[in-house]
């Protein structure tokens, strides 16, 4: 069996979902080509090529036959820079040398060239075609006021032919690669038919409006991509790298390597993801996470690329390469998300596959039946049949959903709300219940030790020391709190071995030959441990809303460690915002019932406490039986529940897990962000419904008026072009969406 190589190309000239479908269908027909993926926003084509089958050059040729421009993407690409129209920040290292010599783009069908990406919209190839056709049509109409029709008719005919040559070549190319029922086929057939029956004036207007519609789609796609590229502008062009001698040198930010030391002066934008080695400052992370309040950072704390250093000088050690920093990953996520189709979009695309051939059959019936059944003359039936063909163009309908989804995803990303695709975006708005984890989600995730009670024969210091020995190396918030308390008291931490964990219950280790475990009261009860005179203290501490960890030594009671994790400042507002949207909130926690109830009552939400990880999964399944469920967690220990929910939302200021574990992420780390995600979803789906209504409604109106003889050819194409314009403009409104 031959090997398979995954390759990628940059494809320029695509401006709508129809373009994506055409390229996908054409490449899938090539022998030995599998796993074809076309991303409109990233302008990227990926496919797997089997050895001995289709070559990379053949793929490029097939794309160019359709009228687009394909360029191979190879090797690790630099991080995105603000002025470049380049989405090649992905790592396309395929261990092959694809040095292709591409022939000039001479097809002309799509009126695009690589240089057009850098031009303003009015100077592109599509715009020039519109200006040429517009000049011919307007000139012909002006002369028709002065000259007889037989002298001006050739001008209208010339305008029609100027457009039909490139559009006709594209229609033929599409038919050869598996798309015979394309929008180009419908338009060319209708315009050619109009010239045959002597309606060249209307045919000229038809092709002009079609060209205008394509230009507007191109502008809209450019605006959507600009929304994503605006994220790239958050990265500075240069960075100050410090050498071993402490002398700084200015280098391009995309040349920073892991381990480099960078100087970030007050007012500078952070050029990398890294960790502070020296200095303290307030960092404005609002450009990345949407968090409006600057956050104080000091040695050992992380910094995020794109944030702004407010006051103090910082020395930062680079933790990620430029192609993998937070900004690059966010851009990559948004681009990939726009390629993930929502259920509504998939339905519309399947529907449009049957719509176009069905419409051609209807148009044929309009031409053939009325002369016999209704007494129409053949000229009238042919004219109206051609108009029906134009009305049947599915462009506005096909673009209605992805245009809104792309705008919604981009608007969210610019406000610290990341959604990984249309399916998740659609599901968020339909949620009936939001389930929250407690620690690190509804609470700050930074508990502190408030009280240590030792069993008879032990001291508080010995309880803390042994607990710290078991917990050392753990990233759990409770473990960090115990270790911080030990450090603050200056207690030595003993060495531990054989560390293990019982998920959701306890951690264990052996210290000086004794088995130590730190776990929940439930774990202690299941182990048969009695608390003796500390039992009333456990009830008191839990009643105060504190989390209590019980330390055991060789199966006997060692002591109690009480910790408090305060609710986030905006947690109550976040739950209230969801309630205002008609969504029920419930907290799922492994903590004890009293602690969970105390926190839940303060936030006005329901609670399910003392849940192990498998209990959380069962609870999510029970809630899903009642309707779509959103699970919100910190993205670290909630992965199973996040995956089990209809939509998993991670809260975690740009961490790896927050970006990669769940279906969506709230980068600004605020509970109110969950309600913002739901609002964004509902605004997007409202926009989708409006778009579909406009696209179908206009066609229905013009279909009736055409069959009634009220409107003709050019209003028919206006039904599609006009709908495309309205749908696109409506979708672009979402780019201005702001959370309430």
XYZ file of C-alpha atoms in Angstrom:
740
model
C 0.000 0.000 0.000
C 1.422 3.384 -1.024
C 2.184 6.136 1.449
C -0.084 9.148 1.857
C 1.227 12.702 2.145
C -0.786 15.549 3.639
C -0.235 18.819 1.731
C -1.645 22.334 1.967
C -2.096 25.207 -0.474
C -3.096 28.822 -0.215
C -6.079 29.380 -2.530
C -6.867 32.960 -3.489
C -10.101 34.158 -5.062
C -12.630 32.266 -2.911
C -15.270 34.584 -1.519
C -18.275 32.485 -0.514
C -19.402 29.023 0.564
C -20.208 28.194 -3.060
C -16.541 28.678 -3.955
C -15.568 26.278 -1.174
C -17.994 23.655 -2.471
C -16.677 23.993 -6.034
C -13.040 23.557 -5.018
C -13.852 20.683 -2.677
C -15.865 18.793 -5.306
C -13.225 19.320 -8.003
C -10.312 18.108 -5.855
C -12.229 15.130 -4.480
C -12.700 13.854 -8.039
C -8.947 13.519 -8.551
C -7.619 9.944 -8.223
C -5.800 9.126 -4.996
C -6.891 12.324 -3.236
C -8.582 12.018 0.174
C -9.335 14.122 3.266
C -9.995 17.281 1.268
C -10.561 20.321 3.482
C -11.136 23.847 2.187
C -11.117 26.776 4.621
C -12.659 29.975 3.262
C -11.390 32.363 5.931
C -7.863 30.937 5.953
C -7.889 30.639 2.130
C -6.405 27.204 2.632
C -6.813 23.855 0.885
C -5.544 20.665 2.556
C -5.609 17.191 1.041
C -3.938 13.806 1.389
C -2.228 12.536 -1.780
C -1.441 8.862 -2.267
C 1.916 7.986 -3.787
C 1.543 7.187 -7.484
C -1.752 9.048 -7.733
C -2.469 12.717 -8.304
C 0.542 14.994 -7.946
C 0.675 18.324 -6.137
C 1.071 20.024 -9.528
C -2.174 18.402 -10.719
C -4.014 19.767 -7.693
C -2.746 23.274 -8.451
C -3.800 22.916 -12.087
C -7.280 21.715 -11.098
C -7.727 24.717 -8.799
C -6.547 27.118 -11.490
C -8.965 25.595 -14.014
C -11.723 26.846 -11.702
C -10.298 30.347 -11.891
C -8.563 30.518 -8.527
C -4.864 30.784 -7.665
C -3.164 28.032 -5.648
C 0.230 28.354 -3.956
C 1.913 25.517 -2.051
C 2.440 26.067 1.673
C 5.556 24.309 2.924
C 7.714 24.455 6.010
C 7.116 26.357 9.226
C 5.822 29.793 8.437
C 6.567 32.983 10.328
C 4.112 34.445 12.773
C 1.491 36.679 11.207
C 2.418 40.298 10.785
C -0.102 43.136 10.555
C 0.281 44.286 6.949
C 0.597 40.884 5.296
C -2.414 39.176 3.751
C -0.994 35.877 4.820
C -2.554 33.057 6.759
C 0.499 30.849 6.527
C 1.270 31.006 10.222
C 0.244 27.365 10.454
C 2.941 24.770 10.612
C 2.829 23.023 7.251
C 5.988 21.012 7.577
C 5.510 17.938 5.424
C 9.152 16.962 5.026
C 8.923 17.418 1.278
C 10.210 19.985 -1.120
C 7.338 21.284 -3.222
C 9.051 23.866 -5.300
C 6.502 24.302 -8.057
C 6.842 26.489 -11.086
C 3.317 27.745 -11.569
C 2.247 29.064 -14.907
C 0.810 32.561 -14.880
C -2.857 32.726 -14.044
C -4.147 33.121 -17.553
C -7.585 31.677 -17.230
C -9.258 34.875 -16.290
C -12.430 33.212 -15.158
C -12.378 34.546 -11.654
C -10.670 37.852 -12.263
C -8.394 37.380 -9.264
C -4.664 37.425 -8.937
C -2.290 37.164 -5.972
C -1.600 40.873 -6.214
C -5.303 41.610 -5.701
C -4.970 40.610 -2.044
C -2.948 43.765 -1.418
C -5.171 46.083 -3.497
C -8.193 48.090 -2.383
C -11.437 46.463 -3.527
C -12.044 49.012 -6.313
C -8.733 48.139 -7.991
C -9.140 44.351 -8.119
C -9.790 42.338 -11.268
C -13.446 41.861 -10.347
C -13.893 45.584 -9.825
C -12.307 46.349 -13.204
C -14.781 43.996 -14.887
C -17.656 45.824 -13.141
C -16.308 49.224 -14.248
C -15.955 47.993 -17.840
C -19.442 46.478 -17.971
C -20.957 49.467 -16.192
C -19.355 51.850 -18.670
C -20.614 49.841 -21.651
C -24.159 49.523 -20.298
C -24.457 53.173 -19.217
C -22.899 54.344 -22.474
C -25.342 52.235 -24.473
C -28.307 53.603 -22.537
C -27.079 57.175 -22.987
C -26.694 56.680 -26.730
C -30.108 54.972 -26.943
C -31.654 58.318 -26.010
C -30.099 59.873 -29.114
C -29.749 57.047 -31.634
C -32.161 54.436 -33.003
C -32.214 50.989 -31.365
C -30.516 49.218 -34.262
C -27.404 51.325 -33.650
C -27.267 50.948 -29.858
C -28.278 47.280 -29.675
C -24.742 46.116 -30.647
C -23.372 47.991 -27.618
C -25.629 46.040 -25.246
C -24.652 42.870 -27.080
C -20.959 43.720 -26.656
C -21.403 44.283 -22.918
C -23.113 40.901 -22.615
C -20.378 39.097 -24.546
C -17.591 40.773 -22.548
C -18.999 39.155 -19.406
C -20.160 35.887 -20.955
C -16.678 34.966 -22.152
C -15.067 34.681 -18.654
C -18.271 33.519 -16.947
C -18.937 30.995 -19.701
C -15.419 29.574 -19.509
C -15.835 29.192 -15.769
C -19.210 27.453 -16.176
C -17.654 24.964 -18.625
C -14.687 24.366 -16.321
C -17.017 23.727 -13.390
C -19.105 21.316 -15.446
C -15.958 19.359 -16.372
C -14.906 18.981 -12.720
C -18.275 17.897 -11.367
C -20.357 21.077 -10.845
C -22.687 21.296 -13.870
C -25.461 23.098 -11.956
C -23.482 26.113 -10.816
C -24.630 29.709 -10.476
C -22.474 30.506 -13.502
C -24.335 27.915 -15.585
C -27.715 29.427 -14.682
C -26.602 32.987 -15.364
C -24.849 32.200 -18.660
C -27.798 30.155 -19.912
C -30.269 32.928 -19.064
C -28.137 35.740 -20.522
C -27.357 33.801 -23.713
C -31.030 32.933 -24.123
C -31.958 36.590 -23.707
C -29.624 37.662 -26.509
C -31.109 34.959 -28.767
C -34.654 36.283 -28.308
C -33.515 39.885 -28.837
C -33.366 41.063 -25.218
C -29.683 42.019 -25.172
C -30.425 45.175 -23.164
C -31.722 43.107 -20.278
C -29.003 40.492 -20.751
C -26.376 43.235 -20.364
C -27.962 44.424 -17.118
C -28.152 40.815 -15.909
C -24.420 40.194 -16.394
C -23.587 43.592 -14.876
C -25.625 42.836 -11.742
C -24.078 39.387 -11.514
C -20.582 40.901 -11.693
C -21.565 43.455 -9.027
C -22.814 40.623 -6.809
C -19.495 38.758 -7.161
C -17.585 41.936 -6.332
C -19.695 42.475 -3.207
C -19.091 38.881 -2.092
C -15.370 39.481 -2.539
C -15.554 42.664 -0.447
C -17.560 40.872 2.255
C -15.092 37.992 2.429
C -12.258 40.505 2.691
C -14.029 42.280 5.552
C -14.515 38.996 7.400
C -10.855 38.066 6.919
C -9.836 41.555 8.030
C -11.664 40.925 11.294
C -9.467 37.893 11.874
C -6.292 39.610 10.651
C -6.953 42.424 13.128
C -5.954 39.929 15.802
C -2.545 39.604 14.147
C -2.021 43.354 14.504
C -1.856 42.811 18.278
C 1.651 41.398 17.797
C 4.488 43.951 17.746
C 6.861 43.884 14.784
C 10.042 43.870 16.872
C 11.297 42.698 20.243
C 14.257 43.572 22.464
C 16.229 40.364 23.039
C 18.769 40.383 25.868
C 22.112 38.704 25.323
C 24.235 36.916 27.913
C 26.037 40.228 28.587
C 22.716 41.976 29.280
C 22.901 44.082 26.123
C 19.637 44.267 24.173
C 19.279 43.915 20.423
C 16.241 44.670 18.310
C 15.050 41.682 16.279
C 11.811 40.791 14.446
C 9.325 39.384 16.976
C 8.773 36.286 14.860
C 12.451 35.337 15.287
C 12.167 34.880 19.047
C 12.952 31.329 20.147
C 11.966 29.387 23.236
C 14.367 30.273 26.048
C 15.244 33.768 24.806
C 15.196 36.558 27.380
C 13.217 39.616 26.320
C 13.121 43.136 27.734
C 9.636 44.683 27.773
C 9.637 48.378 28.581
C 6.679 50.368 29.962
C 4.209 50.983 27.147
C 5.555 48.120 25.017
C 3.303 45.394 23.677
C 4.378 41.917 24.839
C 5.932 40.075 21.849
C 5.665 36.506 23.184
C 4.082 34.078 25.583
C 6.509 33.751 28.462
C 7.267 33.866 32.176
C 8.509 36.917 34.074
C 12.033 36.471 35.414
C 12.542 39.951 36.793
C 10.363 42.990 37.396
C 6.804 43.802 38.429
C 4.202 45.614 36.376
C 0.509 45.881 35.579
C -0.366 44.237 32.276
C -3.319 45.311 30.153
C -4.610 42.042 28.669
C -7.815 43.560 27.230
C -6.638 43.291 23.580
C -6.380 39.494 24.011
C -8.826 38.420 26.709
C -11.249 41.334 26.897
C -10.350 41.851 30.584
C -10.546 45.631 31.009
C -8.682 45.919 34.335
C -4.848 45.721 34.181
C -3.494 42.741 36.117
C -0.410 42.976 38.344
C 2.251 40.423 37.405
C 5.582 39.602 38.991
C 8.437 37.058 38.840
C 7.315 33.516 38.046
C 3.984 34.628 36.581
C 2.977 34.188 32.931
C 2.503 36.909 30.344
C 0.444 36.654 27.171
C 1.520 37.813 23.717
C -0.320 40.939 22.624
C -0.911 42.362 26.108
C 0.442 45.829 26.968
C 2.995 46.526 29.703
C 1.619 49.452 31.688
C 4.308 50.757 34.033
C 7.374 48.692 35.054
C 10.165 47.155 32.980
C 9.991 43.367 32.715
C 12.451 40.670 31.725
C 10.526 37.762 30.269
C 11.721 34.278 29.292
C 10.071 33.129 26.033
C 7.926 30.012 26.602
C 6.461 29.515 23.112
C 7.639 30.071 19.576
C 5.951 32.800 17.532
C 3.929 30.265 15.536
C 2.463 28.845 18.750
C 1.842 31.859 20.953
C -1.623 32.808 22.197
C -2.377 35.207 19.348
C -1.322 32.714 16.665
C -3.381 29.965 18.267
C -6.443 32.193 18.583
C -6.219 33.143 14.898
C -5.769 29.502 13.960
C -8.764 28.523 16.087
C -11.020 31.176 14.563
C -9.998 30.245 11.023
C -10.596 26.567 11.708
C -13.872 27.372 13.428
C -15.193 29.149 10.347
C -14.576 25.938 8.388
C -16.638 23.912 10.877
C -20.187 23.936 9.556
C -23.221 24.311 11.774
C -26.155 21.875 11.351
C -28.226 24.663 9.776
C -25.458 25.372 7.269
C -25.137 21.695 6.333
C -28.890 21.508 5.749
C -28.864 24.605 3.525
C -25.938 23.217 1.497
C -27.670 19.854 0.991
C -30.878 21.654 0.049
C -29.087 23.846 -2.511
C -27.677 20.750 -4.257
C -31.234 19.779 -5.215
C -32.503 23.339 -5.582
C -30.530 24.247 -8.718
C -31.314 21.205 -10.924
C -34.891 21.343 -9.668
C -35.095 25.003 -10.647
C -33.824 24.187 -14.158
C -36.607 21.615 -14.500
C -39.176 24.187 -13.348
C -37.787 26.758 -15.804
C -38.057 24.201 -18.607
C -41.681 23.508 -17.648
C -42.393 27.255 -17.659
C -41.053 27.370 -21.208
C -42.851 24.280 -22.535
C -46.198 24.026 -20.713
C -47.852 27.499 -20.782
C -47.977 27.810 -24.621
C -50.237 24.736 -24.628
C -51.998 25.106 -21.280
C -52.343 28.892 -20.939
C -52.032 30.132 -24.496
C -48.797 32.057 -23.998
C -46.749 32.769 -27.079
C -43.375 31.056 -27.262
C -41.413 34.313 -26.857
C -43.220 35.064 -23.567
C -42.796 31.566 -22.158
C -39.097 31.477 -23.109
C -38.507 34.922 -21.619
C -40.221 34.049 -18.343
C -38.527 30.661 -18.184
C -35.140 32.366 -18.450
C -36.158 34.752 -15.678
C -37.077 31.777 -13.473
C -33.575 30.417 -14.085
C -32.064 33.607 -12.720
C -34.378 33.647 -9.703
C -33.262 30.082 -8.927
C -29.630 31.111 -8.372
C -28.885 29.779 -4.849
C -26.006 32.160 -4.066
C -27.776 34.299 -1.469
C -29.239 31.241 0.246
C -25.912 29.372 0.377
C -24.005 32.362 1.761
C -26.691 33.291 4.312
C -25.480 30.917 7.058
C -21.651 30.911 6.735
C -21.531 34.700 6.381
C -23.341 35.126 9.691
C -21.325 32.371 11.388
C -17.988 33.832 10.275
C -18.960 37.289 11.525
C -20.197 35.896 14.833
C -17.047 33.859 15.415
C -14.830 36.843 14.567
C -16.828 39.217 16.791
C -16.531 36.800 19.694
C -12.788 36.273 19.241
C -12.167 40.013 19.333
C -13.902 40.121 22.721
C -12.196 37.169 24.363
C -14.910 34.635 23.485
C -13.546 31.739 21.442
C -15.919 29.235 19.844
C -14.569 26.261 17.920
C -17.000 26.152 15.032
C -20.511 26.823 13.840
C -21.965 23.723 15.478
C -20.904 24.855 18.969
C -21.996 28.426 18.258
C -25.446 27.218 17.219
C -25.815 24.908 20.248
C -24.855 27.579 22.796
C -27.944 29.643 22.099
C -30.204 26.597 22.423
C -28.930 25.691 25.910
C -31.542 25.025 28.576
C -29.079 24.482 31.432
C -25.572 25.658 32.297
C -23.644 23.398 34.671
C -20.713 25.004 36.499
C -17.767 23.397 38.201
C -17.037 25.201 41.475
C -13.316 25.483 42.134
C -11.596 27.775 39.655
C -14.827 28.435 37.775
C -17.426 29.994 40.094
C -14.691 30.652 42.632
C -11.325 32.332 42.200
C -9.566 28.978 42.297
C -7.073 30.393 44.786
C -8.165 29.018 48.162
C -6.164 29.714 51.280
C -5.795 27.725 54.459
C -7.900 29.319 57.226
C -7.630 26.755 60.023
C -5.664 23.603 60.904
C -6.956 21.257 63.596
C -4.744 18.367 64.697
C -5.871 15.046 66.141
C -4.650 14.229 69.669
C -0.924 13.539 69.639
C -0.149 15.748 66.650
C 0.471 19.455 66.084
C -0.929 21.752 63.409
C 2.608 22.108 62.020
C 3.066 18.340 61.669
C -0.331 18.038 59.951
C 0.644 20.748 57.466
C 4.117 19.308 56.877
C 2.858 15.817 56.082
C 0.012 17.198 53.942
C 2.503 19.333 51.999
C 4.733 16.309 51.451
C 1.838 14.442 49.856
C 0.686 17.444 47.772
C 4.069 18.669 46.508
C 4.191 18.791 42.710
C 0.404 18.929 42.383
C -1.258 21.690 40.331
C -4.595 21.372 42.151
C -5.730 24.677 43.771
C -6.151 23.059 47.200
C -2.657 21.584 46.994
C -1.221 24.968 46.080
C -3.001 26.534 49.062
C -1.499 23.983 51.482
C 1.990 24.437 50.023
C 1.646 28.227 50.207
C 0.661 28.004 53.901
C 3.641 25.768 54.664
C 5.955 28.218 52.903
C 4.461 31.156 54.806
C 4.980 29.402 58.154
C 8.513 28.317 57.272
C 7.771 24.622 57.792
C 10.105 22.083 56.173
C 8.432 19.758 53.680
C 9.424 16.082 54.085
C 10.260 13.892 51.101
C 7.473 11.644 49.843
C 7.400 8.603 47.598
C 4.781 6.446 45.939
C 2.482 9.394 45.283
C -0.895 8.371 43.845
C -4.393 9.733 43.482
C -7.943 8.434 43.805
C -9.737 10.732 41.301
C -12.151 13.075 42.997
C -11.439 11.653 46.460
C -7.874 11.762 47.767
C -4.135 11.872 47.133
C -1.762 9.468 48.842
C 1.969 9.090 49.469
C 4.414 7.353 51.775
C 6.477 9.554 54.129
C 9.034 8.028 56.502
C 7.389 4.630 56.076
C 3.913 5.895 56.962
C 1.020 6.039 54.482
C -0.434 9.544 54.388
C -3.636 10.480 52.545
C -5.308 13.854 52.072
C -8.929 13.594 50.981
C -12.530 14.574 51.333
C -14.723 13.810 54.353
C -16.531 11.297 52.164
C -13.269 9.456 51.522
C -12.525 9.366 55.246
C -16.021 8.038 56.009
C -15.683 5.321 53.351
C -12.334 4.365 54.903
C -14.126 3.884 58.235
C -12.288 6.702 60.033
C -14.067 8.343 62.965
C -13.373 11.987 63.731
C -13.974 11.803 67.475
C -13.907 15.212 69.134
C -13.164 16.891 65.759
C -16.571 15.911 64.319
C -18.316 19.082 65.603
C -15.503 21.163 64.099
C -16.051 19.535 60.700
C -19.753 20.432 60.822
C -18.918 24.000 61.896
C -16.312 24.557 59.176
C -18.527 23.160 56.422
C -21.416 25.276 57.673
C -19.184 28.322 57.174
C -18.820 27.343 53.508
C -15.255 26.128 53.860
C -13.719 23.130 52.132
C -12.262 20.663 54.619
C -9.467 18.244 53.718
C -9.008 15.327 56.121
C -5.490 14.045 56.649
C -5.043 10.371 57.575
C -1.922 8.574 58.761
C -1.851 4.806 58.319
C -5.659 4.816 58.206
C -6.074 6.873 61.393
C -7.067 10.527 61.792
C -4.187 13.004 61.520
C -6.095 16.286 61.366
C -8.388 18.680 59.514
C -7.307 21.421 57.124
C -9.948 24.054 56.372
C -9.665 26.150 53.212
C -11.795 28.904 51.793
C -12.167 29.667 48.091
C -14.171 32.855 47.631
C -16.674 33.199 44.762
C -15.512 35.296 41.837
C -16.551 38.926 42.057
C -18.812 38.585 39.031
C -20.125 35.055 39.725
C -23.486 36.243 41.070
C -23.903 38.647 38.123
C -23.002 35.845 35.702
C -25.650 33.511 37.101
C -28.206 36.354 37.118
C -27.404 37.159 33.472
C -28.078 33.538 32.505
C -31.347 33.580 34.441
C -32.371 36.701 32.521
C -31.791 34.702 29.321
C -34.118 31.985 30.617
C -31.315 29.525 31.393
C -31.142 27.411 34.548
C -27.779 27.289 36.354
C -26.548 24.415 38.505
C -23.234 23.894 40.303
C -21.619 20.449 40.146
C -18.947 19.999 42.787
C -17.034 17.249 44.509
C -17.125 19.316 47.687
C -19.344 18.378 50.616
C -23.031 19.259 50.651
C -22.773 21.984 53.311
C -19.939 23.825 51.569
C -21.607 23.480 48.185
C -24.929 24.729 49.555
C -23.293 27.734 51.229
C -21.608 28.805 47.983
C -24.696 28.059 45.862
C -27.032 30.038 48.109
C -24.756 33.064 47.947
C -24.857 32.882 44.133
C -28.570 31.969 43.788
C -28.160 28.713 41.862
C -28.843 25.025 42.370
C -26.163 22.638 43.592
C -25.255 18.968 43.276
C -22.469 18.229 45.733
C -20.173 15.346 46.709
C -19.870 14.283 43.063
C -17.039 12.111 41.830
C -15.958 12.491 38.192
C -18.234 9.620 37.120
C -21.090 11.170 39.121
C -20.614 14.406 37.163
C -20.895 12.484 33.913
C -24.157 10.885 35.038
C -25.490 14.274 36.105
C -24.588 15.798 32.734
C -26.370 12.891 30.991
C -29.463 13.471 33.155
C -29.498 17.179 32.335
C -29.011 16.492 28.610
C -32.154 14.382 28.638
C -34.005 17.618 29.479
C -32.371 19.690 26.726
C -28.984 21.015 25.537
C -26.468 21.485 28.377
C -23.432 23.756 28.570
C -20.723 22.586 30.982
C -18.342 25.262 32.269
C -15.070 24.201 33.875
C -11.484 25.278 34.345
C -10.324 23.033 31.498
C -7.941 21.052 33.695
C -9.800 18.423 35.706
C -13.199 18.741 34.042
C -12.319 17.320 30.634
C -14.734 14.326 30.822
C -17.694 16.521 31.798
C -16.774 19.143 29.188
C -16.734 16.452 26.515
C -20.023 14.912 27.692
C -21.994 18.179 27.567
C -23.691 19.558 24.456
C -21.093 22.339 24.561
C -18.053 22.463 26.842
C -16.825 25.926 27.870
C -13.397 26.350 29.459
C -12.501 29.326 31.622
C -8.807 29.961 31.839
C -7.163 33.107 30.528
C -5.526 31.681 27.444
C -4.052 28.510 28.934
C -3.343 25.551 26.693
C -6.150 23.521 28.207
C -8.648 26.354 27.988
C -7.898 26.778 24.303
C -7.795 23.108 23.369
C -9.990 21.043 25.697
C -13.475 22.469 25.228
C -15.765 23.638 22.420
C -15.482 27.244 23.564
C -13.332 29.317 25.898
C -13.824 32.509 27.901
C -10.395 34.135 27.813
C -11.238 37.015 30.118
C -11.881 34.465 32.870
C -15.206 35.978 33.975
C -18.410 34.088 34.729
C -20.394 36.759 32.866
C -18.575 35.583 29.733
C -20.787 32.474 29.654
C -23.906 34.624 29.280
C -22.048 36.633 26.647
C -21.421 33.417 24.690
C -25.121 32.553 24.811
C -26.048 36.088 23.723
C -23.554 35.930 20.856
C -25.000 32.604 19.745
C -28.556 33.904 19.819
C -27.591 37.076 17.965
C -25.861 34.955 15.312
C -28.791 32.555 14.892
C -31.206 35.496 14.690
C -29.010 36.893 11.944
C -29.045 33.511 10.177
C -32.858 33.367 10.270
C -33.081 36.913 8.936
C -30.683 36.042 6.119
C -32.567 32.908 5.112
C -35.869 34.816 5.220
C -34.453 37.563 2.986
C -32.902 35.097 0.523
C -36.010 32.928 0.191
C -38.526 35.762 0.546
C -37.091 37.879 -2.259
C -36.981 34.884 -4.573
C -40.587 33.973 -3.767
C -41.786 37.520 -4.471
C -39.932 37.792 -7.773
C -41.003 34.301 -8.814
C -44.651 35.328 -8.505
C -44.139 38.670 -10.263
C -42.122 37.004 -13.048
C -44.743 34.344 -13.766
C -47.397 37.073 -13.683
C -45.443 39.072 -16.262
C -44.870 42.033 -13.920
C -41.079 41.773 -13.788
C -38.495 40.542 -16.287
C -34.897 39.408 -16.536
C -32.953 42.109 -14.772
C -35.266 42.234 -11.713
C -34.885 38.443 -11.597
C -31.097 38.600 -11.254
C -31.613 41.489 -8.850
C -33.564 39.052 -6.664
C -30.351 37.098 -6.213
C -27.790 39.898 -6.301
C -29.944 42.085 -4.096
C -30.500 39.260 -1.655
C -26.741 38.545 -1.613
C -26.019 42.196 -0.831
C -28.623 42.362 1.945
C -27.558 39.036 3.440
C -23.885 40.049 3.397
C -24.495 43.480 4.920
C -26.709 41.958 7.586
C -24.028 39.387 8.449
C -21.368 42.099 8.695
C -23.488 43.839 11.346
C -22.440 41.053 13.707
C -18.839 42.304 13.604
C -20.103 45.245 15.698
C -21.709 42.970 18.304
C -20.885 43.835 21.902
C -21.936 41.993 25.082
C -24.798 43.597 26.940
